[in-house]
PDB file of C-alpha atoms in Angstrom:
ATOM      1  CA  UNK A   1    -156.317 -97.876 -37.494  1.00 80.00           C
ATOM      2  CA  UNK A   2    -156.547 -95.230 -34.482  1.00 89.00           C
ATOM      3  CA  UNK A   3    -158.822 -92.138 -35.499  1.00 96.00           C
ATOM      4  CA  UNK A   4    -156.550 -88.843 -35.892  1.00 97.00           C
ATOM      5  CA  UNK A   5    -156.358 -85.926 -32.572  1.00 96.00           C
ATOM      6  CA  UNK A   6    -158.597 -83.830 -34.053  1.00 97.00           C
ATOM      7  CA  UNK A   7    -161.314 -87.149 -34.590  1.00 98.00           C
ATOM      8  CA  UNK A   8    -161.069 -88.320 -30.819  1.00 98.00           C
ATOM      9  CA  UNK A   9    -161.511 -85.372 -29.252  1.00 98.00           C
ATOM     10  CA  UNK A  10    -164.547 -84.698 -31.778  1.00 98.00           C
ATOM     11  CA  UNK A  11    -166.277 -88.260 -31.046  1.00 98.00           C
ATOM     12  CA  UNK A  12    -165.467 -88.085 -26.996  1.00 98.00           C
ATOM     13  CA  UNK A  13    -167.119 -84.516 -27.205  1.00 98.00           C
ATOM     14  CA  UNK A  14    -170.454 -85.725 -29.077  1.00 98.00           C
ATOM     15  CA  UNK A  15    -170.672 -88.120 -26.652  1.00 98.00           C
ATOM     16  CA  UNK A  16    -171.403 -84.894 -23.564  1.00 97.00           C
ATOM     17  CA  UNK A  17    -173.216 -83.541 -26.987  1.00 97.00           C
ATOM     18  CA  UNK A  18    -176.007 -86.423 -26.778  1.00 98.00           C
ATOM     19  CA  UNK A  19    -175.242 -87.991 -22.572  1.00 98.00           C
ATOM     20  CA  UNK A  20    -174.566 -85.255 -20.303  1.00 97.00           C
ATOM     21  CA  UNK A  21    -176.618 -85.030 -17.615  1.00 97.00           C
ATOM     22  CA  UNK A  22    -177.489 -81.427 -18.460  1.00 97.00           C
ATOM     23  CA  UNK A  23    -179.899 -82.798 -20.797  1.00 97.00           C
ATOM     24  CA  UNK A  24    -182.587 -84.860 -17.719  1.00 98.00           C
ATOM     25  CA  UNK A  25    -185.925 -83.386 -17.165  1.00 98.00           C
ATOM     26  CA  UNK A  26    -184.363 -82.824 -12.982  1.00 98.00           C
ATOM     27  CA  UNK A  27    -182.293 -79.860 -14.824  1.00 97.00           C
ATOM     28  CA  UNK A  28    -184.773 -78.565 -16.847  1.00 97.00           C
ATOM     29  CA  UNK A  29    -187.067 -78.197 -13.853  1.00 98.00           C
ATOM     30  CA  UNK A  30    -184.565 -77.430 -11.519  1.00 98.00           C
ATOM     31  CA  UNK A  31    -183.384 -74.432 -13.146  1.00 98.00           C
ATOM     32  CA  UNK A  32    -186.540 -73.161 -15.579  1.00 98.00           C
ATOM     33  CA  UNK A  33    -187.430 -72.711 -11.225  1.00 98.00           C
ATOM     34  CA  UNK A  34    -190.316 -75.350 -10.988  1.00 98.00           C
ATOM     35  CA  UNK A  35    -188.562 -77.441  -8.579  1.00 98.00           C
ATOM     36  CA  UNK A  36    -190.195 -77.136  -5.078  1.00 98.00           C
ATOM     37  CA  UNK A  37    -187.928 -75.874  -1.940  1.00 98.00           C
ATOM     38  CA  UNK A  38    -187.903 -80.397  -0.930  1.00 98.00           C
ATOM     39  CA  UNK A  39    -187.105 -81.050  -4.313  1.00 98.00           C
ATOM     40  CA  UNK A  40    -184.219 -78.956  -4.321  1.00 98.00           C
ATOM     41  CA  UNK A  41    -182.954 -80.122  -0.679  1.00 98.00           C
ATOM     42  CA  UNK A  42    -183.283 -82.930  -2.263  1.00 98.00           C
ATOM     43  CA  UNK A  43    -180.425 -82.337  -4.600  1.00 98.00           C
ATOM     44  CA  UNK A  44    -178.601 -80.316  -2.190  1.00 98.00           C
ATOM     45  CA  UNK A  45    -178.019 -83.411   0.026  1.00 98.00           C
ATOM     46  CA  UNK A  46    -177.956 -86.404  -2.851  1.00 98.00           C
ATOM     47  CA  UNK A  47    -175.338 -84.320  -4.676  1.00 98.00           C
ATOM     48  CA  UNK A  48    -172.941 -82.913  -1.577  1.00 98.00           C
ATOM     49  CA  UNK A  49    -172.530 -86.767  -0.931  1.00 98.00           C
ATOM     50  CA  UNK A  50    -170.854 -86.580  -4.555  1.00 98.00           C
ATOM     51  CA  UNK A  51    -168.712 -83.498  -3.570  1.00 97.00           C
ATOM     52  CA  UNK A  52    -167.991 -85.184  -0.915  1.00 97.00           C
ATOM     53  CA  UNK A  53    -166.525 -88.253  -2.811  1.00 98.00           C
ATOM     54  CA  UNK A  54    -164.834 -86.275  -5.851  1.00 97.00           C
ATOM     55  CA  UNK A  55    -162.252 -85.496  -3.539  1.00 97.00           C
ATOM     56  CA  UNK A  56    -161.581 -89.334  -2.364  1.00 98.00           C
ATOM     57  CA  UNK A  57    -161.741 -90.749  -6.243  1.00 98.00           C
ATOM     58  CA  UNK A  58    -158.903 -88.746  -6.682  1.00 97.00           C
ATOM     59  CA  UNK A  59    -156.787 -89.572  -4.277  1.00 97.00           C
ATOM     60  CA  UNK A  60    -157.355 -93.206  -4.885  1.00 97.00           C
ATOM     61  CA  UNK A  61    -155.606 -92.228  -8.340  1.00 97.00           C
ATOM     62  CA  UNK A  62    -153.270 -90.543  -7.123  1.00 97.00           C
ATOM     63  CA  UNK A  63    -151.985 -93.364  -5.533  1.00 96.00           C
ATOM     64  CA  UNK A  64    -151.837 -95.357  -7.887  1.00 96.00           C
ATOM     65  CA  UNK A  65    -149.775 -92.511 -10.174  1.00 97.00           C
ATOM     66  CA  UNK A  66    -146.024 -93.452 -10.809  1.00 96.00           C
ATOM     67  CA  UNK A  67    -145.283 -89.975 -12.576  1.00 96.00           C
ATOM     68  CA  UNK A  68    -144.721 -87.415  -9.298  1.00 96.00           C
ATOM     69  CA  UNK A  69    -145.145 -84.850 -12.425  1.00 95.00           C
ATOM     70  CA  UNK A  70    -148.877 -86.052 -12.963  1.00 96.00           C
ATOM     71  CA  UNK A  71    -149.131 -86.318  -8.815  1.00 96.00           C
ATOM     72  CA  UNK A  72    -148.520 -82.947  -8.470  1.00 95.00           C
ATOM     73  CA  UNK A  73    -150.769 -81.526 -11.434  1.00 95.00           C
ATOM     74  CA  UNK A  74    -153.982 -83.820 -10.112  1.00 96.00           C
ATOM     75  CA  UNK A  75    -152.874 -82.772  -6.313  1.00 95.00           C
ATOM     76  CA  UNK A  76    -154.905 -79.668  -7.516  1.00 93.00           C
ATOM     77  CA  UNK A  77    -158.121 -81.438  -7.962  1.00 95.00           C
ATOM     78  CA  UNK A  78    -158.311 -82.246  -4.479  1.00 96.00           C
ATOM     79  CA  UNK A  79    -157.677 -78.958  -2.963  1.00 94.00           C
ATOM     80  CA  UNK A  80    -159.937 -77.174  -4.892  1.00 93.00           C
ATOM     81  CA  UNK A  81    -162.158 -79.939  -3.516  1.00 93.00           C
ATOM     82  CA  UNK A  82    -161.228 -80.259  -0.065  1.00 94.00           C
ATOM     83  CA  UNK A  83    -159.918 -76.448   0.442  1.00 92.00           C
ATOM     84  CA  UNK A  84    -156.513 -75.228   1.558  1.00 89.00           C
ATOM     85  CA  UNK A  85    -155.541 -72.116   4.276  1.00 84.00           C
ATOM     86  CA  UNK A  86    -156.352 -69.477   1.254  1.00 85.00           C
ATOM     87  CA  UNK A  87    -159.363 -71.668  -0.749  1.00 87.00           C
ATOM     88  CA  UNK A  88    -162.534 -72.519   0.921  1.00 92.00           C
ATOM     89  CA  UNK A  89    -163.194 -75.444  -0.961  1.00 94.00           C
ATOM     90  CA  UNK A  90    -165.585 -77.136  -3.151  1.00 95.00           C
ATOM     91  CA  UNK A  91    -167.123 -78.785   0.259  1.00 97.00           C
ATOM     92  CA  UNK A  92    -167.178 -75.913   1.913  1.00 97.00           C
ATOM     93  CA  UNK A  93    -169.033 -74.238  -0.388  1.00 97.00           C
ATOM     94  CA  UNK A  94    -171.633 -76.306  -1.331  1.00 98.00           C
ATOM     95  CA  UNK A  95    -171.942 -76.720   2.236  1.00 98.00           C
ATOM     96  CA  UNK A  96    -173.161 -73.248   2.128  1.00 97.00           C
ATOM     97  CA  UNK A  97    -175.653 -73.297  -0.728  1.00 98.00           C
ATOM     98  CA  UNK A  98    -177.027 -75.938   1.773  1.00 98.00           C
ATOM     99  CA  UNK A  99    -177.513 -73.401   4.660  1.00 98.00           C
ATOM    100  CA  UNK A 100    -179.693 -71.416   2.307  1.00 98.00           C
ATOM    101  CA  UNK A 101    -182.124 -73.876   1.043  1.00 98.00           C
ATOM    102  CA  UNK A 102    -182.795 -74.605   4.605  1.00 98.00           C
ATOM    103  CA  UNK A 103    -181.412 -77.415   5.518  1.00 98.00           C
ATOM    104  CA  UNK A 104    -179.067 -78.161   8.939  1.00 98.00           C
ATOM    105  CA  UNK A 105    -175.357 -78.145   7.493  1.00 97.00           C
ATOM    106  CA  UNK A 106    -174.216 -81.000   9.793  1.00 97.00           C
ATOM    107  CA  UNK A 107    -176.589 -83.107   8.794  1.00 98.00           C
ATOM    108  CA  UNK A 108    -175.946 -82.470   5.370  1.00 98.00           C
ATOM    109  CA  UNK A 109    -172.688 -83.515   5.976  1.00 98.00           C
ATOM    110  CA  UNK A 110    -173.114 -86.784   7.920  1.00 98.00           C
ATOM    111  CA  UNK A 111    -174.689 -88.162   4.345  1.00 98.00           C
ATOM    112  CA  UNK A 112    -177.496 -89.485   6.432  1.00 96.00           C
ATOM    113  CA  UNK A 113    -180.704 -90.013   4.321  1.00 96.00           C
ATOM    114  CA  UNK A 114    -178.840 -90.362   0.957  1.00 98.00           C
ATOM    115  CA  UNK A 115    -180.519 -92.120  -1.433  1.00 98.00           C
ATOM    116  CA  UNK A 116    -179.063 -95.539  -2.214  1.00 98.00           C
ATOM    117  CA  UNK A 117    -179.294 -95.381  -5.964  1.00 98.00           C
ATOM    118  CA  UNK A 118    -177.158 -91.746  -5.802  1.00 98.00           C
ATOM    119  CA  UNK A 119    -174.920 -94.102  -3.193  1.00 98.00           C
ATOM    120  CA  UNK A 120    -173.715 -97.517  -5.695  1.00 98.00           C
ATOM    121  CA  UNK A 121    -173.629 -94.683  -8.369  1.00 98.00           C
ATOM    122  CA  UNK A 122    -171.113 -92.518  -7.106  1.00 98.00           C
ATOM    123  CA  UNK A 123    -169.708 -95.762  -5.139  1.00 98.00           C
ATOM    124  CA  UNK A 124    -169.194 -97.303  -8.258  1.00 98.00           C
ATOM    125  CA  UNK A 125    -167.029 -94.550 -10.497  1.00 98.00           C
ATOM    126  CA  UNK A 126    -165.047 -94.239  -6.948  1.00 98.00           C
ATOM    127  CA  UNK A 127    -163.284 -98.082  -7.413  1.00 98.00           C
ATOM    128  CA  UNK A 128    -163.812 -97.557 -11.046  1.00 98.00           C
ATOM    129  CA  UNK A 129    -161.450 -94.685 -10.806  1.00 98.00           C
ATOM    130  CA  UNK A 130    -159.719 -97.156  -8.066  1.00 97.00           C
ATOM    131  CA  UNK A 131    -159.768 -99.638 -10.270  1.00 97.00           C
ATOM    132  CA  UNK A 132    -159.344 -99.633 -13.834  1.00 98.00           C
ATOM    133  CA  UNK A 133    -156.645 -98.327 -16.458  1.00 98.00           C
ATOM    134  CA  UNK A 134    -154.929 -94.043 -15.563  1.00 98.00           C
ATOM    135  CA  UNK A 135    -155.857 -94.094 -19.644  1.00 98.00           C
ATOM    136  CA  UNK A 136    -159.687 -94.626 -18.259  1.00 98.00           C
ATOM    137  CA  UNK A 137    -160.183 -92.969 -14.573  1.00 98.00           C
ATOM    138  CA  UNK A 138    -158.791 -89.943 -16.521  1.00 98.00           C
ATOM    139  CA  UNK A 139    -160.971 -90.033 -19.523  1.00 98.00           C
ATOM    140  CA  UNK A 140    -164.509 -90.547 -17.102  1.00 98.00           C
ATOM    141  CA  UNK A 141    -163.152 -87.254 -15.366  1.00 97.00           C
ATOM    142  CA  UNK A 142    -163.682 -85.570 -19.062  1.00 97.00           C
ATOM    143  CA  UNK A 143    -167.223 -84.339 -17.692  1.00 97.00           C
ATOM    144  CA  UNK A 144    -165.807 -81.457 -16.876  1.00 94.00           C
ATOM    145  CA  UNK A 145    -165.454 -80.403 -20.772  1.00 95.00           C
ATOM    146  CA  UNK A 146    -169.321 -80.176 -20.971  1.00 95.00           C
ATOM    147  CA  UNK A 147    -169.703 -78.678 -16.960  1.00 92.00           C
ATOM    148  CA  UNK A 148    -168.900 -74.776 -17.485  1.00 89.00           C
ATOM    149  CA  UNK A 149    -171.813 -75.127 -19.771  1.00 91.00           C
ATOM    150  CA  UNK A 150    -174.542 -76.772 -16.810  1.00 94.00           C
ATOM    151  CA  UNK A 151    -172.723 -74.380 -14.440  1.00 93.00           C
ATOM    152  CA  UNK A 152    -173.813 -70.798 -15.879  1.00 94.00           C
ATOM    153  CA  UNK A 153    -176.930 -72.206 -17.213  1.00 95.00           C
ATOM    154  CA  UNK A 154    -177.700 -73.455 -13.017  1.00 96.00           C
ATOM    155  CA  UNK A 155    -176.401 -70.359 -12.314  1.00 97.00           C
ATOM    156  CA  UNK A 156    -178.757 -67.676 -14.197  1.00 97.00           C
ATOM    157  CA  UNK A 157    -181.302 -70.559 -13.254  1.00 97.00           C
ATOM    158  CA  UNK A 158    -181.820 -70.129  -9.680  1.00 98.00           C
ATOM    159  CA  UNK A 159    -180.695 -66.307  -9.408  1.00 98.00           C
ATOM    160  CA  UNK A 160    -183.989 -66.101 -11.609  1.00 98.00           C
ATOM    161  CA  UNK A 161    -186.413 -68.370  -9.660  1.00 98.00           C
ATOM    162  CA  UNK A 162    -185.160 -69.326  -6.856  1.00 98.00           C
ATOM    163  CA  UNK A 163    -185.231 -66.715  -3.248  1.00 97.00           C
ATOM    164  CA  UNK A 164    -182.761 -68.382  -1.859  1.00 97.00           C
ATOM    165  CA  UNK A 165    -179.869 -67.463  -4.899  1.00 98.00           C
ATOM    166  CA  UNK A 166    -177.386 -65.058  -4.197  1.00 97.00           C
ATOM    167  CA  UNK A 167    -173.201 -65.020  -4.782  1.00 95.00           C
ATOM    168  CA  UNK A 168    -173.291 -67.139  -1.422  1.00 96.00           C
ATOM    169  CA  UNK A 169    -175.398 -69.465  -2.130  1.00 97.00           C
ATOM    170  CA  UNK A 170    -173.662 -69.719  -5.733  1.00 97.00           C
ATOM    171  CA  UNK A 171    -170.282 -69.983  -5.055  1.00 96.00           C
ATOM    172  CA  UNK A 172    -169.434 -73.293  -5.873  1.00 96.00           C
ATOM    173  CA  UNK A 173    -171.003 -73.165  -9.249  1.00 95.00           C
ATOM    174  CA  UNK A 174    -169.071 -69.665  -9.311  1.00 94.00           C
ATOM    175  CA  UNK A 175    -165.464 -70.791  -9.077  1.00 91.00           C
ATOM    176  CA  UNK A 176    -166.291 -74.021 -11.176  1.00 91.00           C
ATOM    177  CA  UNK A 177    -166.413 -72.359 -14.014  1.00 90.00           C
ATOM    178  CA  UNK A 178    -162.618 -70.849 -13.354  1.00 85.00           C
ATOM    179  CA  UNK A 179    -161.738 -74.271 -11.749  1.00 84.00           C
ATOM    180  CA  UNK A 180    -162.498 -76.291 -14.138  1.00 80.00           C
ATOM    181  CA  UNK A 181    -161.015 -74.659 -17.551  1.00 83.00           C
ATOM    182  CA  UNK A 182    -157.524 -75.248 -16.221  1.00 85.00           C
ATOM    183  CA  UNK A 183    -158.770 -79.477 -15.183  1.00 87.00           C
ATOM    184  CA  UNK A 184    -159.977 -79.570 -18.701  1.00 89.00           C
ATOM    185  CA  UNK A 185    -157.131 -78.580 -20.612  1.00 92.00           C
ATOM    186  CA  UNK A 186    -155.039 -81.083 -18.733  1.00 95.00           C
ATOM    187  CA  UNK A 187    -157.486 -83.968 -19.062  1.00 96.00           C
ATOM    188  CA  UNK A 188    -158.022 -83.710 -22.568  1.00 97.00           C
ATOM    189  CA  UNK A 189    -154.758 -82.955 -23.911  1.00 97.00           C
ATOM    190  CA  UNK A 190    -153.678 -86.199 -22.079  1.00 98.00           C
ATOM    191  CA  UNK A 191    -156.043 -88.118 -22.721  1.00 98.00           C
ATOM    192  CA  UNK A 192    -155.052 -87.732 -26.148  1.00 98.00           C
ATOM    193  CA  UNK A 193    -151.765 -88.385 -25.509  1.00 98.00           C
ATOM    194  CA  UNK A 194    -152.182 -91.511 -24.622  1.00 98.00           C
ATOM    195  CA  UNK A 195    -154.882 -92.715 -26.547  1.00 98.00           C
ATOM    196  CA  UNK A 196    -152.864 -93.740 -29.338  1.00 96.00           C
ATOM    197  CA  UNK A 197    -154.544 -96.910 -30.675  1.00 98.00           C
ATOM    198  CA  UNK A 198    -157.890 -97.560 -31.671  1.00 98.00           C
ATOM    199  CA  UNK A 199    -158.233 -99.988 -28.559  1.00 98.00           C
ATOM    200  CA  UNK A 200    -157.372 -97.150 -26.248  1.00 98.00           C
ATOM    201  CA  UNK A 201    -159.545 -94.579 -27.993  1.00 98.00           C
ATOM    202  CA  UNK A 202    -162.246 -97.001 -27.976  1.00 98.00           C
ATOM    203  CA  UNK A 203    -161.436 -97.832 -23.693  1.00 98.00           C
ATOM    204  CA  UNK A 204    -161.039 -93.849 -22.851  1.00 98.00           C
ATOM    205  CA  UNK A 205    -164.876 -93.529 -25.134  1.00 98.00           C
ATOM    206  CA  UNK A 206    -166.178 -96.039 -22.571  1.00 98.00           C
ATOM    207  CA  UNK A 207    -164.887 -94.303 -20.083  1.00 98.00           C
ATOM    208  CA  UNK A 208    -166.530 -91.048 -20.713  1.00 98.00           C
ATOM    209  CA  UNK A 209    -169.620 -92.578 -21.550  1.00 98.00           C
ATOM    210  CA  UNK A 210    -170.007 -94.970 -18.297  1.00 98.00           C
ATOM    211  CA  UNK A 211    -169.557 -91.252 -15.867  1.00 98.00           C
ATOM    212  CA  UNK A 212    -172.123 -89.751 -18.176  1.00 98.00           C
ATOM    213  CA  UNK A 213    -173.658 -93.152 -16.740  1.00 98.00           C
ATOM    214  CA  UNK A 214    -173.097 -92.285 -13.631  1.00 98.00           C
ATOM    215  CA  UNK A 215    -174.225 -88.341 -13.741  1.00 98.00           C
ATOM    216  CA  UNK A 216    -177.703 -89.527 -15.399  1.00 98.00           C
ATOM    217  CA  UNK A 217    -178.309 -92.172 -12.804  1.00 98.00           C
ATOM    218  CA  UNK A 218    -178.304 -89.815  -9.421  1.00 98.00           C
ATOM    219  CA  UNK A 219    -181.205 -87.770 -11.498  1.00 98.00           C
ATOM    220  CA  UNK A 220    -182.981 -90.345 -12.459  1.00 98.00           C
ATOM    221  CA  UNK A 221    -183.333 -91.484  -8.473  1.00 98.00           C
ATOM    222  CA  UNK A 222    -184.431 -88.059  -7.958  1.00 98.00           C
ATOM    223  CA  UNK A 223    -186.597 -87.831 -10.263  1.00 98.00           C
ATOM    224  CA  UNK A 224    -188.381 -91.209  -8.957  1.00 98.00           C
ATOM    225  CA  UNK A 225    -188.026 -90.222  -5.060  1.00 98.00           C
ATOM    226  CA  UNK A 226    -189.011 -86.801  -4.952  1.00 98.00           C
ATOM    227  CA  UNK A 227    -190.981 -85.705  -8.560  1.00 98.00           C
ATOM    228  CA  UNK A 228    -192.740 -88.803  -8.463  1.00 98.00           C
ATOM    229  CA  UNK A 229    -192.535 -89.117  -4.870  1.00 97.00           C
ATOM    230  CA  UNK A 230    -191.203 -92.648  -4.095  1.00 98.00           C
ATOM    231  CA  UNK A 231    -188.764 -92.400  -1.809  1.00 98.00           C
ATOM    232  CA  UNK A 232    -186.815 -95.790  -0.844  1.00 98.00           C
ATOM    233  CA  UNK A 233    -186.737 -96.801   2.581  1.00 97.00           C
ATOM    234  CA  UNK A 234    -183.171 -94.993   4.428  1.00 96.00           C
ATOM    235  CA  UNK A 235    -183.424 -91.462   2.227  1.00 98.00           C
ATOM    236  CA  UNK A 236    -184.175 -88.364   3.630  1.00 98.00           C
ATOM    237  CA  UNK A 237    -187.254 -87.510   4.076  1.00 98.00           C
ATOM    238  CA  UNK A 238    -188.900 -84.582   3.970  1.00 97.00           C
ATOM    239  CA  UNK A 239    -189.307 -82.809   7.350  1.00 92.00           C
ATOM    240  CA  UNK A 240    -185.514 -83.981   8.420  1.00 97.00           C
ATOM    241  CA  UNK A 241    -182.362 -82.471   8.568  1.00 97.00           C
ATOM    242  CA  UNK A 242    -184.246 -78.381   8.516  1.00 98.00           C
ATOM    243  CA  UNK A 243    -182.006 -76.299  10.194  1.00 96.00           C
ATOM    244  CA  UNK A 244    -183.654 -74.807  13.405  1.00 83.00           C
ATOM    245  CA  UNK A 245    -186.176 -72.497  13.346  1.00 60.00           C
ATOM    246  CA  UNK A 246    -187.662 -73.698   9.601  1.00 58.00           C
ATOM    247  CA  UNK A 247    -190.632 -74.852   9.033  1.00 50.00           C
ATOM    248  CA  UNK A 248    -191.557 -78.273   7.514  1.00 48.00           C
TER     249      UNK A 248
END
């Protein structure tokens, strides 16, 4: 027998309470001002690969959707990241953060130096959304339920501890505070409406768990490479990709 709508929503929220990457020690280090400049730069470079891949993921999802109303609603997610004539877009805002931490934005946009584990995790998410059911694809996006809190904590922590942090550098996170709620409201409602059997509820919960693993794995990779200094071959080295005039 399936859970009630209220109980199933509570089940999804509990996954975030236990598994969302706001609990990862790298984020505690970052938000607490303990990251070195190179650790911050490594985070910006690797997180860009995720930002770059989100609209690709959403386009893959839309290519499978036959309902024009669902496509129309989902299309705004691509526009939020890629931008429009009126909206700079999340990808360009992330590159402003790259500028602020002393990276060459062309280097960051090239995606050279991204950690292998980052590529594997993010590419796995894109394939998941492309290949799994629409219910699983939408449910995997529900980590957005937990994102506003981490964005608010990040803004507060970066402003308090890092000289590079200002309104321009942090514009990505401030905009997501406004953009994410509409995505959350629609995605959660859609999952609650369509996960109408125990089997479908289990599938949706597993999809959300998978997505938390994707996010956690990226931070594990950053910690191993740049906190513990075990940088794998081909990954970014601190002297690479700096803006002109910035010392290594």
